[in-house]
Structures are given as C-alpha cells and as structure tokens.
CSV table of C-alpha atoms and ligand atoms in Angstrom, one decimal:
chain,number,residue,atom,x,y,z
L,191,MET,CA,-10.4,6.0,29.5
L,192,ASN,CA,-13.6,4.9,27.8
L,193,ILE,CA,-13.2,3.7,24.2
L,194,GLY,CA,-15.8,3.2,21.6
L,195,ILE,CA,-15.1,1.1,18.6
L,196,LEU,CA,-16.7,1.4,15.2
L,197,GLY,CA,-16.4,-2.0,13.6
L,198,LEU,CA,-15.5,-5.3,15.4
L,199,GLY,CA,-14.3,-7.3,12.5
L,200,THR,CA,-10.7,-8.4,11.8
L,201,VAL,CA,-9.0,-5.2,13.1
L,202,GLY,CA,-11.6,-4.2,15.8
L,203,GLY,CA,-11.7,-7.8,17.1
L,204,GLY,CA,-7.9,-7.9,17.1
L,205,VAL,CA,-7.8,-4.6,19.1
L,206,VAL,CA,-10.0,-6.1,21.8
L,207,ASN,CA,-8.0,-9.3,22.0
L,208,VAL,CA,-4.6,-7.4,22.3
L,209,LEU,CA,-6.0,-5.0,24.9
L,210,ASN,CA,-7.1,-8.1,26.9
L,211,LYS,CA,-3.9,-10.1,26.3
L,212,ASN,CA,-1.5,-7.2,27.2
L,213,GLN,CA,-3.7,-5.4,29.7
L,214,ALA,CA,-1.0,-5.0,32.4
L,215,GLN,CA,1.7,-3.7,30.0
L,216,ILE,CA,-0.7,-1.3,28.2
L,217,THR,CA,-2.0,0.1,31.4
L,218,ARG,CA,1.6,0.7,32.7
L,219,ARG,CA,2.7,2.3,29.5
L,220,SER,CA,-0.4,4.5,29.0
L,221,GLY,CA,-0.7,5.4,32.7
L,222,ASP,CA,-4.5,4.7,32.7
L,223,SER,CA,-6.9,1.8,32.4
L,224,ILE,CA,-8.5,1.3,29.0
L,225,ASN,CA,-12.2,0.2,28.9
L,226,VAL,CA,-13.9,-0.7,25.6
L,227,THR,CA,-17.4,0.2,26.6
L,228,HIS,CA,-19.2,0.3,23.2
L,229,ALA,CA,-18.8,-1.1,19.7
L,230,ALA,CA,-20.9,-0.6,16.6
L,231,VAL,CA,-21.4,-3.5,14.2
L,232,ARG,CA,-23.8,-4.4,11.4
L,233,ASP,CA,-25.0,-7.6,13.0
L,234,THR,CA,-25.1,-7.8,16.8
L,235,THR,CA,-25.8,-11.6,16.8
L,236,GLN,CA,-22.7,-12.6,14.8
L,237,THR,CA,-20.0,-14.7,16.5
L,238,ARG,CA,-16.8,-12.5,17.0
L,239,ILE,CA,-13.1,-13.2,17.1
L,240,CYS,CA,-13.0,-11.4,20.5
L,241,PRO,CA,-15.1,-11.6,23.7
L,242,THR,CA,-18.0,-9.1,23.8
L,243,GLU,CA,-19.7,-9.7,27.1
L,244,HIS,CA,-18.4,-6.4,28.6
L,245,ILE,CA,-19.0,-4.3,25.5
L,246,LYS,CA,-22.4,-2.8,24.6
L,247,LEU,CA,-23.0,-3.7,20.9
L,248,THR,CA,-25.1,-1.4,18.8
L,249,GLN,CA,-26.1,-1.2,15.1
L,250,ASP,CA,-26.2,2.5,15.3
L,251,PRO,CA,-22.6,3.9,15.1
L,252,PHE,CA,-23.8,7.4,15.9
L,253,GLU,CA,-24.7,6.1,19.4
L,254,VAL,CA,-21.0,5.6,19.9
L,255,VAL,CA,-19.7,8.9,18.5
L,256,ASN,CA,-22.4,10.9,20.3
L,257,ASN,CA,-21.9,9.2,23.7
L,258,ASP,CA,-20.6,11.7,26.2
L,259,ASP,CA,-18.8,9.0,28.3
L,260,ILE,CA,-16.6,8.0,25.4
L,261,ASP,CA,-13.2,9.7,25.3
L,262,VAL,CA,-11.6,8.1,22.2
L,263,VAL,CA,-13.3,6.6,19.1
L,264,LEU,CA,-11.5,3.9,17.1
L,265,GLU,CA,-12.8,3.9,13.5
L,266,LEU,CA,-12.2,0.3,12.3
L,267,MET,CA,-15.2,0.0,9.9
L,268,GLY,CA,-13.7,1.0,6.6
L,269,GLY,CA,-15.1,3.0,3.7
L,270,THR,CA,-15.2,6.7,2.9
L,271,GLY,CA,-18.9,7.6,3.2
L,272,LEU,CA,-20.4,6.7,6.6
L,273,ALA,CA,-16.9,6.4,8.2
L,274,LYS,CA,-16.2,10.1,7.2
L,275,ASP,CA,-19.5,11.3,8.7
L,276,LEU,CA,-18.8,9.4,11.9
L,277,VAL,CA,-15.2,10.6,12.2
L,278,GLU,CA,-16.3,14.2,11.6
L,279,GLN,CA,-19.0,13.9,14.2
L,280,ALA,CA,-16.7,12.4,16.8
L,281,ILE,CA,-14.2,15.2,16.2
L,282,LYS,CA,-16.9,17.9,16.5
L,283,ASN,CA,-17.9,16.2,19.8
L,284,GLY,CA,-14.4,16.8,21.0
L,285,LYS,CA,-13.3,13.1,20.9
L,286,HIS,CA,-9.9,11.9,19.7
L,287,VAL,CA,-10.0,9.4,16.8
L,288,VAL,CA,-7.7,6.6,15.8
L,289,THR,CA,-8.3,4.9,12.5
L,290,ALA,CA,-6.8,2.2,10.3
L,291,ASN,CA,-8.7,3.5,7.3
L,292,LYS,CA,-6.2,4.5,4.6
L,293,ALA,CA,-8.9,5.1,2.1
L,294,LEU,CA,-10.5,7.7,4.4
L,295,ILE,CA,-7.2,9.4,5.2
L,296,ALA,CA,-5.9,9.4,1.7
L,297,THR,CA,-9.1,10.9,0.2
L,298,HIS,CA,-10.3,13.1,3.0
L,299,GLY,CA,-7.3,13.4,5.4
L,300,ASN,CA,-6.5,17.1,4.5
L,301,GLU,CA,-10.0,18.3,5.6
L,302,LEU,CA,-10.3,15.8,8.5
L,303,LEU,CA,-6.9,16.8,10.0
L,304,ALA,CA,-7.8,20.5,9.7
L,305,LEU,CA,-11.1,19.8,11.5
L,306,ALA,CA,-9.3,17.9,14.2
L,307,LYS,CA,-6.9,20.9,14.6
L,308,ASP,CA,-9.9,23.3,14.9
L,309,ASN,CA,-11.4,21.2,17.6
L,310,SER,CA,-8.2,20.5,19.5
L,311,THR,CA,-8.5,16.8,19.1
L,312,HIS,CA,-6.1,14.2,17.7
L,313,LEU,CA,-6.7,12.1,14.5
L,314,LEU,CA,-4.1,9.3,14.3
L,315,PHE,CA,-3.6,6.6,11.7
L,316,GLU,CA,-0.4,4.6,12.2
L,317,ALA,CA,-2.3,1.3,11.3
L,318,ALA,CA,-3.4,2.8,8.0
L,319,VAL,CA,0.1,2.2,6.5
L,320,ALA,CA,1.9,-1.2,6.5
L,321,GLY,CA,-0.1,-2.8,9.2
L,322,GLY,CA,2.1,-3.6,12.2
L,323,ILE,CA,5.2,-1.6,11.1
L,324,PRO,CA,5.4,1.7,13.0
L,325,ILE,CA,6.5,3.5,9.8
L,326,LEU,CA,4.6,6.8,10.4
L,327,LYS,CA,6.1,7.2,13.9
L,328,SER,CA,9.6,6.3,12.4
L,329,LEU,CA,9.2,9.0,9.8
L,330,GLU,CA,7.8,11.6,12.2
L,331,GLN,CA,10.0,11.0,15.1
L,332,GLY,CA,13.1,8.8,14.5
L,333,LEU,CA,13.9,10.3,11.1
L,334,SER,CA,12.8,13.9,11.8
L,335,ALA,CA,16.3,15.3,11.4
L,336,ASN,CA,16.4,14.2,7.7
L,337,GLN,CA,15.3,15.4,4.4
L,338,ILE,CA,13.7,12.3,2.9
L,339,GLU,CA,14.9,11.5,-0.6
L,340,LEU,CA,13.1,8.3,-1.3
L,341,VAL,CA,10.4,6.1,0.3
L,342,ALA,CA,9.7,2.8,-1.4
L,343,GLY,CA,8.1,-0.4,-0.3
L,344,ILE,CA,5.9,-3.4,-0.4
L,345,ILE,CA,2.8,-1.9,1.2
L,346,ASN,CA,-0.1,-4.2,0.3
L,347,GLY,CA,-0.1,-7.6,2.2
L,348,THR,CA,-2.7,-9.2,-0.1
L,349,SER,CA,-0.8,-8.5,-3.3
L,350,ASN,CA,2.5,-9.7,-1.8
L,351,PHE,CA,0.8,-12.8,-0.5
L,352,ILE,CA,-0.7,-13.6,-3.9
L,353,LEU,CA,2.6,-13.0,-5.8
L,354,THR,CA,4.5,-15.1,-3.3
L,355,GLU,CA,2.0,-18.0,-3.6
L,356,MET,CA,2.1,-17.8,-7.4
L,357,CYS,CA,5.9,-17.6,-7.5
L,358,ASN,CA,6.8,-20.2,-4.8
L,359,LYS,CA,3.9,-22.7,-5.1
L,360,GLY,CA,2.8,-22.2,-8.6
L,361,ARG,CA,-0.8,-21.4,-7.4
L,362,ASN,CA,-3.2,-19.5,-9.6
L,363,PHE,CA,-4.2,-15.9,-8.9
L,364,GLU,CA,-7.8,-16.5,-7.9
L,365,ASP,CA,-7.0,-19.3,-5.4
L,366,ALA,CA,-4.4,-17.2,-3.7
L,367,LEU,CA,-6.7,-14.2,-3.5
L,368,LYS,CA,-9.4,-16.4,-1.9
L,369,GLU,CA,-7.0,-17.5,0.8
L,370,ALA,CA,-5.9,-13.9,1.5
L,371,GLN,CA,-9.6,-13.0,1.9
L,372,ALA,CA,-10.2,-15.9,4.3
L,373,LEU,CA,-7.2,-14.8,6.4
L,374,GLY,CA,-8.7,-11.3,6.8
L,375,TYR,CA,-5.9,-9.6,4.8
L,376,ALA,CA,-8.0,-8.3,1.9
L,377,GLU,CA,-10.1,-5.1,1.7
L,378,ALA,CA,-13.9,-5.4,1.7
L,379,ASP,CA,-13.6,-4.8,-2.1
L,380,PRO,CA,-10.4,-6.8,-3.0
L,381,THR,CA,-10.0,-4.9,-6.3
L,382,PHE,CA,-8.5,-2.2,-4.0
L,383,ASP,CA,-5.7,-4.7,-3.2
L,384,VAL,CA,-5.1,-6.3,-6.6
L,385,GLU,CA,-5.5,-3.1,-8.7
L,386,GLY,CA,-3.0,-1.1,-6.5
L,387,ILE,CA,-5.6,1.4,-5.1
L,388,ASP,CA,-4.9,0.4,-1.5
L,389,ALA,CA,-1.2,0.7,-2.0
L,390,ALA,CA,-1.8,4.1,-3.6
L,391,HIS,CA,-3.8,5.2,-0.5
L,392,LYS,CA,-0.9,4.2,1.7
L,393,LEU,CA,1.8,5.7,-0.6
L,394,SER,CA,0.0,9.1,-0.6
L,395,ILE,CA,0.1,9.1,3.2
L,396,LEU,CA,3.8,8.1,3.2
L,397,ALA,CA,4.7,10.8,0.6
L,398,SER,CA,2.8,13.4,2.6
L,399,ILE,CA,4.7,12.7,5.8
L,400,SER,CA,8.0,12.2,4.0
L,401,PHE,CA,7.9,15.4,1.9
L,402,GLY,CA,5.7,17.7,3.9
L,403,CYS,CA,3.1,18.0,1.1
L,404,LYS,CA,-0.7,17.7,1.1
L,405,LEU,CA,-2.2,14.3,0.7
L,406,GLN,CA,-2.6,13.9,-3.1
L,407,PHE,CA,-4.0,10.4,-3.7
L,408,ASN,CA,-5.4,11.4,-7.1
L,409,GLN,CA,-1.9,12.1,-8.4
L,410,VAL,CA,-0.6,8.6,-7.7
L,411,SER,CA,0.1,6.7,-10.9
L,412,THR,CA,-1.4,3.3,-10.1
L,413,GLN,CA,-1.1,-0.2,-11.5
L,414,GLY,CA,-2.0,-3.5,-9.8
L,415,ILE,CA,-0.9,-7.1,-10.0
L,416,SER,CA,-3.9,-8.5,-11.8
L,417,LYS,CA,-2.1,-8.7,-15.2
L,418,ILE,CA,1.0,-10.5,-13.9
L,419,SER,CA,1.2,-14.0,-15.4
L,420,SER,CA,3.0,-17.2,-14.5
L,421,GLU,CA,5.2,-16.5,-17.7
L,422,ASP,CA,6.3,-13.2,-16.2
L,423,ILE,CA,7.2,-14.8,-12.9
L,424,ALA,CA,9.2,-17.6,-14.6
L,425,PHE,CA,11.1,-15.1,-16.9
L,426,ALA,CA,11.8,-12.7,-14.0
L,427,THR,CA,13.2,-15.6,-11.9
L,428,GLU,CA,15.4,-16.8,-14.8
L,429,LEU,CA,16.7,-13.2,-15.3
L,430,GLY,CA,17.6,-12.9,-11.5
L,431,TYR,CA,14.6,-10.9,-10.3
L,432,ALA,CA,11.5,-11.3,-8.1
L,433,ILE,CA,8.3,-9.5,-9.1
L,434,LYS,CA,7.1,-7.3,-6.2
L,435,HIS,CA,4.3,-4.8,-6.0
L,436,LEU,CA,6.1,-1.5,-5.0
L,437,GLY,CA,5.0,1.9,-4.0
L,438,ILE,CA,7.7,4.5,-4.8
L,439,ALA,CA,7.8,8.2,-3.9
L,440,LYS,CA,10.7,10.5,-4.5
L,441,LYS,CA,11.4,14.2,-5.1
L,442,LEU,CA,13.4,15.0,-8.2
L,443,ASP,CA,14.1,18.6,-9.3
L,444,GLY,CA,11.4,19.9,-7.0
L,445,LYS,CA,8.8,17.6,-8.4
L,446,LEU,CA,7.2,14.5,-6.8
L,447,GLN,CA,7.4,11.2,-8.5
L,448,ILE,CA,4.8,9.0,-6.9
L,449,HIS,CA,3.7,5.6,-8.4
L,450,VAL,CA,2.7,2.1,-7.5
L,451,HIS,CA,3.2,-0.8,-9.9
L,452,PRO,CA,4.5,-4.3,-10.2
L,453,THR,CA,8.3,-4.1,-10.3
L,454,LEU,CA,11.2,-6.5,-11.0
L,455,VAL,CA,13.5,-6.3,-8.0
L,456,PRO,CA,17.0,-7.9,-8.2
L,457,LYS,CA,17.1,-11.1,-6.1
L,458,THR,CA,20.1,-9.7,-4.3
L,459,HIS,CA,18.0,-6.8,-2.8
L,460,LEU,CA,16.4,-7.4,0.6
L,461,LEU,CA,13.0,-6.3,-0.7
L,462,SER,CA,12.9,-9.2,-3.1
L,463,ASN,CA,12.9,-11.6,-0.1
L,464,VAL,CA,9.9,-10.0,1.6
L,465,ASP,CA,7.3,-12.7,1.2
L,466,GLY,CA,3.7,-13.5,2.0
L,467,VAL,CA,1.7,-11.0,4.0
L,468,MET,CA,4.9,-9.2,5.1
L,469,ASN,CA,5.5,-5.6,4.2
L,470,SER,CA,8.7,-3.7,4.0
L,471,VAL,CA,9.5,0.0,3.6
L,472,LEU,CA,12.8,1.5,2.5
L,473,VAL,CA,13.4,5.1,3.5
L,474,LYS,CA,16.5,7.1,2.4
L,475,GLY,CA,17.2,10.2,4.4
L,476,ASN,CA,20.0,12.7,3.6
L,477,ALA,CA,21.6,12.2,7.0
L,478,VAL,CA,20.9,8.6,8.0
L,479,GLY,CA,21.2,7.1,4.5
L,480,GLU,CA,19.2,3.9,3.9
L,481,THR,CA,16.9,2.4,6.5
L,482,LEU,CA,14.6,-0.6,6.1
L,483,TYR,CA,11.5,-1.6,8.1
L,484,TYR,CA,9.8,-5.0,8.0
L,485,GLY,CA,6.8,-6.6,9.5
L,486,ALA,CA,3.3,-8.0,9.0
L,487,GLY,CA,1.3,-5.7,6.6
L,488,ALA,CA,-2.1,-7.0,7.5
L,489,GLY,CA,-3.9,-9.2,10.0
L,490,ALA,CA,-5.9,-8.8,13.2
L,491,GLU,CA,-3.3,-8.5,15.9
L,492,ALA,CA,-0.4,-7.0,13.9
L,493,THR,CA,-2.8,-4.1,12.8
L,494,ALA,CA,-4.1,-3.9,16.4
L,495,SER,CA,-0.6,-3.3,17.6
L,496,SER,CA,-0.4,0.0,15.6
L,497,VAL,CA,-4.0,1.1,16.6
L,498,ILE,CA,-3.2,0.6,20.3
L,499,ALA,CA,0.2,2.4,20.0
L,500,ASP,CA,-1.7,5.5,18.8
L,501,LEU,CA,-4.2,5.0,21.6
L,502,ILE,CA,-1.4,4.9,24.2
L,503,ASP,CA,0.1,8.1,22.7
L,504,ILE,CA,-3.2,9.9,23.1
L,505,ILE,CA,-3.7,8.7,26.7
L,506,LYS,CA,-0.1,9.5,27.7
L,507,GLY,CA,-0.3,12.9,25.9
L,508,THR,CA,2.7,12.2,23.7
L,509,VAL,CA,1.1,12.8,20.3
L,510,ASN,CA,3.2,14.6,17.8
L,511,HIS,CA,0.9,17.5,17.2
L,512,ASP,CA,2.4,18.2,13.8
L,513,ILE,CA,1.5,14.8,12.5
L,514,LEU,CA,1.5,15.7,8.8
L,515,GLY,CA,3.3,18.9,9.4
L,516,TRP,CA,-0.1,20.3,8.4
L,517,GLN,CA,0.5,23.8,9.6
L,518,SER,CA,3.0,24.2,6.7
L,519,LEU,CA,1.9,21.6,4.1
L,520,ILE,CA,2.6,22.6,0.5
L,521,ASN,CA,1.5,21.4,-2.9
L,522,ILE,CA,4.4,19.8,-4.6
L,523,PRO,CA,3.9,19.5,-8.4
L,524,ASN,CA,3.9,16.0,-9.8
L,525,CYS,CA,6.4,14.7,-12.3
L,526,ASN,CA,4.9,13.8,-15.6
L,527,ALA,CA,4.6,10.0,-15.9
L,528,ASP,CA,6.3,10.1,-19.3
L,529,ASP,CA,9.4,11.8,-17.8
L,530,ILE,CA,10.1,8.9,-15.3
L,531,GLU,CA,13.4,7.2,-16.1
L,532,SER,CA,13.6,3.5,-15.4
L,533,ILE,CA,14.9,0.2,-16.6
L,534,PHE,CA,12.1,-1.9,-18.1
L,535,TYR,CA,11.2,-5.5,-18.6
L,536,LEU,CA,9.3,-6.2,-21.9
L,537,ARG,CA,7.5,-9.5,-22.7
L,538,LEU,CA,6.4,-10.1,-26.3
L,539,LEU,CA,4.5,-13.0,-27.9
L,540,ALA,CA,5.8,-13.2,-31.4
L,541,THR,CA,5.7,-15.5,-34.4
L,542,ASP,CA,8.9,-17.5,-34.3
L,543,LYS,CA,10.5,-16.8,-37.7
L,544,PRO,CA,14.0,-15.6,-38.7
L,545,GLY,CA,14.6,-11.9,-38.3
L,546,VAL,CA,11.9,-11.2,-35.7
L,547,LEU,CA,14.3,-10.8,-32.7
L,548,ALA,CA,16.6,-8.7,-34.9
L,549,ASP,CA,13.7,-6.5,-36.0
L,550,ILE,CA,12.6,-5.9,-32.4
L,551,THR,CA,16.1,-5.0,-31.1
L,552,THR,CA,16.7,-2.7,-34.1
L,553,THR,CA,13.4,-0.8,-33.4
L,554,LEU,CA,14.6,-0.4,-29.8
L,555,ALA,CA,18.0,0.7,-30.9
L,556,ASN,CA,16.4,3.3,-33.2
L,557,HIS,CA,15.0,4.8,-30.0
L,558,ASN,CA,18.3,4.7,-28.3
L,559,ILE,CA,17.2,1.8,-26.1
L,560,SER,CA,19.8,-1.0,-25.6
L,561,VAL,CA,19.0,-4.5,-24.6
L,562,GLU,CA,20.8,-5.6,-21.3
L,563,ALA,CA,19.4,-9.2,-21.3
L,564,VAL,CA,17.1,-11.3,-23.5
L,565,ILE,CA,15.5,-14.7,-23.3
L,566,GLN,CA,13.4,-16.4,-25.9
L,567,LYS,CA,11.2,-19.5,-25.5
L,568,GLN,CA,9.1,-21.3,-28.0
L,569,ILE,CA,5.9,-22.1,-26.2
L,570,ASP,CA,3.0,-23.2,-28.4
L,571,GLN,CA,1.8,-25.3,-31.3
L,572,LYS,CA,1.2,-22.1,-33.4
L,573,ASN,CA,5.0,-21.5,-33.6
L,574,ASN,CA,4.7,-18.5,-31.2
L,575,ALA,CA,7.7,-17.6,-29.0
L,576,HIS,CA,7.7,-15.6,-25.7
L,577,ILE,CA,10.5,-13.1,-25.7
L,578,ALA,CA,11.6,-11.3,-22.5
L,579,ILE,CA,13.9,-8.3,-22.7
L,580,ILE,CA,15.5,-6.1,-20.0
L,581,THR,CA,16.4,-2.6,-21.3
L,582,ASN,CA,18.9,0.0,-20.1
L,583,LEU,CA,17.8,3.1,-18.1
L,584,ILE,CA,15.5,5.1,-20.3
L,585,LYS,CA,12.7,7.7,-20.3
L,586,THR,CA,9.2,6.1,-20.2
L,587,SER,CA,8.1,8.3,-23.1
L,588,GLU,CA,10.9,6.9,-25.3
L,589,LEU,CA,10.0,3.3,-24.3
L,590,ASN,CA,6.3,3.9,-25.1
L,591,LYS,CA,7.2,5.2,-28.6
L,592,ALA,CA,9.4,2.1,-29.3
L,593,VAL,CA,6.8,-0.3,-28.0
L,594,ALA,CA,4.0,1.4,-30.0
L,595,GLU,CA,6.1,0.9,-33.2
L,596,ILE,CA,6.9,-2.8,-32.3
L,597,GLN,CA,3.2,-3.4,-31.6
L,598,THR,CA,2.3,-2.6,-35.2
L,599,HIS,CA,4.1,-5.6,-36.7
L,600,ASP,CA,2.0,-8.5,-37.7
L,601,TYR,CA,4.4,-10.9,-36.1
L,602,ILE,CA,3.4,-9.5,-32.6
L,603,GLN,CA,0.5,-11.7,-31.3
L,604,GLU,CA,-0.6,-9.8,-28.2
L,605,ASP,CA,-0.1,-6.6,-26.4
L,606,VAL,CA,3.5,-6.1,-25.3
L,607,LYS,CA,3.8,-6.4,-21.5
L,608,ILE,CA,5.9,-3.6,-19.8
L,609,ILE,CA,7.0,-3.9,-16.2
L,610,PHE,CA,9.3,-1.5,-14.3
L,611,VAL,CA,12.7,-2.8,-13.1
L,612,GLU,CA,14.0,-1.1,-9.9
L,613,THR,CA,17.5,-1.5,-8.6
L,614,LEU,CA,16.7,0.8,-5.7
L,615,ASN,CA,20.2,2.2,-5.6
Y,162,LIG,P1,-13.9,-6.1,8.5
Y,162,LIG,O1,-13.3,-7.4,9.1
Y,162,LIG,O2,-14.9,-6.2,7.4
Y,162,LIG,O3,-14.7,-5.4,9.7
Y,162,LIG,C1,-15.5,-4.3,9.5
Y,162,LIG,C2,-16.4,-4.1,10.7
Y,162,LIG,O4,-17.2,-2.9,10.6
Y,162,LIG,C3,-17.4,-5.2,10.9
Y,162,LIG,O5,-17.4,-5.6,12.3
Y,162,LIG,C4,-18.7,-4.7,10.5
Y,162,LIG,O6,-19.8,-5.2,11.2
Y,162,LIG,C5,-18.5,-3.2,10.8
Y,162,LIG,N1,-19.4,-2.3,10.0
Y,162,LIG,C6,-19.3,-2.1,8.7
Y,162,LIG,N2,-20.2,-1.3,8.3
Y,162,LIG,C7,-20.9,-0.9,9.4
Y,162,LIG,C8,-22.0,-0.1,9.6
Y,162,LIG,N3,-22.7,0.5,8.6
Y,162,LIG,N4,-22.5,0.0,10.8
Y,162,LIG,C9,-21.9,-0.6,11.9
Y,162,LIG,N5,-20.9,-1.4,11.7
Y,162,LIG,C10,-20.4,-1.6,10.5
Y,162,LIG,O7,-12.8,-5.1,8.1
Y,162,LIG,P2,-11.3,-5.0,8.7
Y,162,LIG,O8,-10.5,-5.9,7.8
Y,162,LIG,O9,-11.3,-5.1,10.1
Y,162,LIG,O10,-10.9,-3.5,8.2
Y,162,LIG,C11,-11.4,-2.4,8.9
Y,162,LIG,C12,-10.5,-1.2,8.5
Y,162,LIG,O11,-9.2,-1.4,8.8
Y,162,LIG,C13,-10.6,-0.9,7.0
Y,162,LIG,O12,-10.5,0.5,6.9
Y,162,LIG,C14,-9.3,-1.5,6.5
Y,162,LIG,O13,-8.8,-0.9,5.3
Y,162,LIG,C15,-8.4,-1.3,7.7
Y,162,LIG,N6,-7.2,-2.2,7.8
Y,162,LIG,C16,-7.4,-3.5,7.7
Y,162,LIG,C17,-6.4,-4.4,7.9
Y,162,LIG,C18,-6.5,-5.9,7.9
Y,162,LIG,O14,-5.5,-6.6,8.0
Y,162,LIG,N7,-7.7,-6.4,7.7
Y,162,LIG,C19,-5.1,-3.9,8.1
Y,162,LIG,C20,-4.9,-2.5,8.2
Y,162,LIG,C21,-6.0,-1.7,8.0
Y,162,LIG,P3,-20.2,-6.8,11.1
Y,162,LIG,O15,-19.0,-7.5,11.6
Y,162,LIG,O16,-21.4,-7.0,11.9
Y,162,LIG,O17,-20.4,-7.0,9.6
Y,163,LIG,N1,-5.8,-5.1,2.5
Y,163,LIG,C1,-4.7,-4.5,3.1
Y,163,LIG,C2,-3.4,-5.3,2.7
Y,163,LIG,C3,-4.8,-4.5,4.6
Y,163,LIG,O1,-3.6,-6.4,2.2
Y,163,LIG,O2,-2.3,-4.8,2.8
Y,163,LIG,C4,-3.7,-3.8,5.3
Y,163,LIG,O3,-3.7,-2.5,5.1
C-alpha cells in the first residue's frame, strides 16, 4: 500500500514515527505493508520530527493526489481552501482519504462524503475529533444498538490545557497558550481553540454521527474561554466546581440542542478531573446508559494513533460504509438558544453598599429565579465587591431578562458575567 501524506508537521510527522515504531504490529493487523512514498510540505529543507530519507518531499501537493502509484492520501495539512481542493481531487482520482481536519469535515463534509460515495472511495476522519480517543468508531460500532440521548465532552485540548494551567498553577492565559502552541496542540490560528470554533467543528461531527443528521456547524452556538478570569476560577473552586470548556449536543422534543461554552462542572463529576491536554467524551445511550471515554485530545502520536487506525480499516476492508449514516441523513431543527434550560453562574462587580445584594436577589426573584448559592468579596480600593451567584434551573431567556435589568443599575460596575453550570445528570 503506497501512502501519500499532505503535511508533515505535528500530525504528519507523528504518523510517520508511529508507522515506523509499530511497523510489525500494523503490518500484521492490516495484512499489508504500508509505505509512505510521498509527502507534500511548504518547506522541503526544514528539519522534521520524523525521518524523511525514504519519502519523496514535494512543495506541490497536487503531485501527491495525482500520483497513480498512491493508494491512500492522508490529508494532514489543515485549512478548508487548498485542503478541500486536494481532497476532492484525490477522491475523483479514486483514492481513499484519511484526514484529521475537523474544520474541513465540519464545513464541507456533507458534500465531500457524497463525492466519496459517488466515486466508491472512503473518506475517514477519526482523528478529527478528540485526538487519540476512538470516539467516532465507538459511536458507529460499539454503540450502534442505541438511540443516543446526549453527547457531551471536553473536546479541545488547548483550551483544557490553558484552563488547567490557570486553575492549578495560577498561570496567565497568554503564557499557557504559548506553551500549548509550542507543544503542537494549538491550531495554526489559535483563536479557533480559544474562541470555541475548533470544539464547535468537532461537536458538529459528533452530533451528526450521534443523531443521524447532516453536519450543521453553522448551527452550533459557540463561546470560547478567552473571557474566563482568575476571579471566575477562584469563585468556581470555592463553590465546589471546576470550569471546563464543554461541547454538548442533545435531542429534546425533536429538536437539536448543540452548543459549546465554558461550563461549571461539579468537582464530584469525573469530567471536572480531566486536566491538561486530555479530552473526555460522555455518551448516554438509551440501552447502554452512560459511557465515558478519556484520552489525549491533541499531540503528534496520540493523533497519529487515530489516523493509522482509519488507514488500517481501509487496508483491511473493514470500513463502516455508512460512516455518517449519510444515505439517510436528515435535517433536525435546532432548538432556539433562548429556550435552553440550565443552572447559571453569575459574577457581578458592584459598589459595596447596603441593599445592593438584596436588590440583585429581588430582581432575580421577580423573574422567578432563585439563588442556590452566593459569595461576596470586597476586592478593591474603590469599594467594589465581586459577587458570585449560582441560580436554580431556568430558561436562558428568563435569565437574560433579569440580567439586563440588573445591568441598568448604577451600582453595577461592569458587564455581568454569565456561565452555564452543568450537572450532567
Ligand atoms: P502543522 O504542524 O502546522 O503541520 C501542517 C503541515 O502542512 C506542515 O508540514 C506544512 O508544511 C504543511 N502544509 C501547510 N500548507 C501547505 C501547502 N500549501 N503545501 C504543502 N504543505 C503544506 O499542523 P498539525 O498540527 O499537524 O495539524 C494538521 C491537521 O491536523 C489540522 O487539520 C489540525 O486541525 C489537525 N489536528 C491536529 C492535531 C494536533 O494535535 N496538532 C490533533 C488533531 C487534529 P511545513 O512543515 O513545510 O510548513
Ligand atoms: N487544536 C486542537 C486541540 C487539536 O487543541 O484540541 C486537536 O484536535
């Protein structure tokens, strides 16, 4: 089997290293020998994390996808422009494609999968979601007897790494992000990680496989971690929670609820202890109940593990042909964000004077919102206090109305911070 790789960076280099390291086992399991013959890179002179002496390097990726001797193309370059053209060309040339590119699958997967079907080739993307965790194969195969009720998880390694460093070591956001980039975890444009876009790409893939619907990345309500402050982390800890960046998809009354956002998770829940670059996905099926998957969400060899598992499936001929159930995919309407019910954490910076706390809680009560927990700390010379509140379970629209009213008072010194709280029960 001749393999051509598009991109020999963190993931591409990891794939070559794992193929070399585990050559005997991979050959035995796939039933064929795997030769990486060509790789496309931007700079052929750059030092690589893997040996390249047996690989023909080229700066022209079309040389790889148009090469008749190549059987499978691994798209490990990233992006949705050139990468899309290359994947299309490879498929039209009758080649199977494995990709780790969640942006590409989330935004163009519907058409690319249809193209692969028309050309009788495979397009696989296990590595696109949760790095080394075989979550797509678990959903498609191990859980195939179930109706999936909920899929929720920590699915961006960079965000989880940053939050863990801020929480456990008191590091600042920028420092932790720089380290995640140096470790090869972050996307080429790290705003994809910290603004939740990467998690939204992955969640749209998870939702599509879980609920048998078309990929609908544009419908994911998305919020990243860039506005989480050290005050929020300290309050959350004191209230018995960890702040995690979660992607959550569930079907309620025939509608899809699909959102990614920072979330307070009770310290007693396993997900609250998933730290650093590790990812974890919780899946609830109507037969199996709750299942939980854990593993490295990013990094060279962990991601390579998933890429190569897809490659072995292709070589062995054990690909699940109905990967997204795309013969029967439906459009499931989305739930209006205002209708989502949740518990909420609010943080307010308010002038510390008598009656302020009572006024805030009265406004909440007027909207039928009760306070489950409250902490107040006086923090600055200007006599301003930080107040953290945990509400009961309420509709987002009701909370927004109450917060808009509170915000108008002159004792409120900055925008009220709102974070979802998930008990995951
Ligand atoms: P990376 O380290 O930046 O590697 C990208 C590679 O693509 C580099 O070798 C680069 O060449 C090559 N490349 C980019 N543009 C090219 C072009 N126009 N022509 C030829 N070669 C080109 O990126 P990565 O972290 O490996 O990520 C690759 C993909 O895997 C992305 O889709 C990412 O989202 C996904 N992914 C990454 C991880 C992770 O942990 N990093 C995990 C899961 C999925 P040069 O080296 O010469 O610049
Ligand atoms: N940038 C991604 C992350 C890579 O940090 O999770 C793995 O998909």
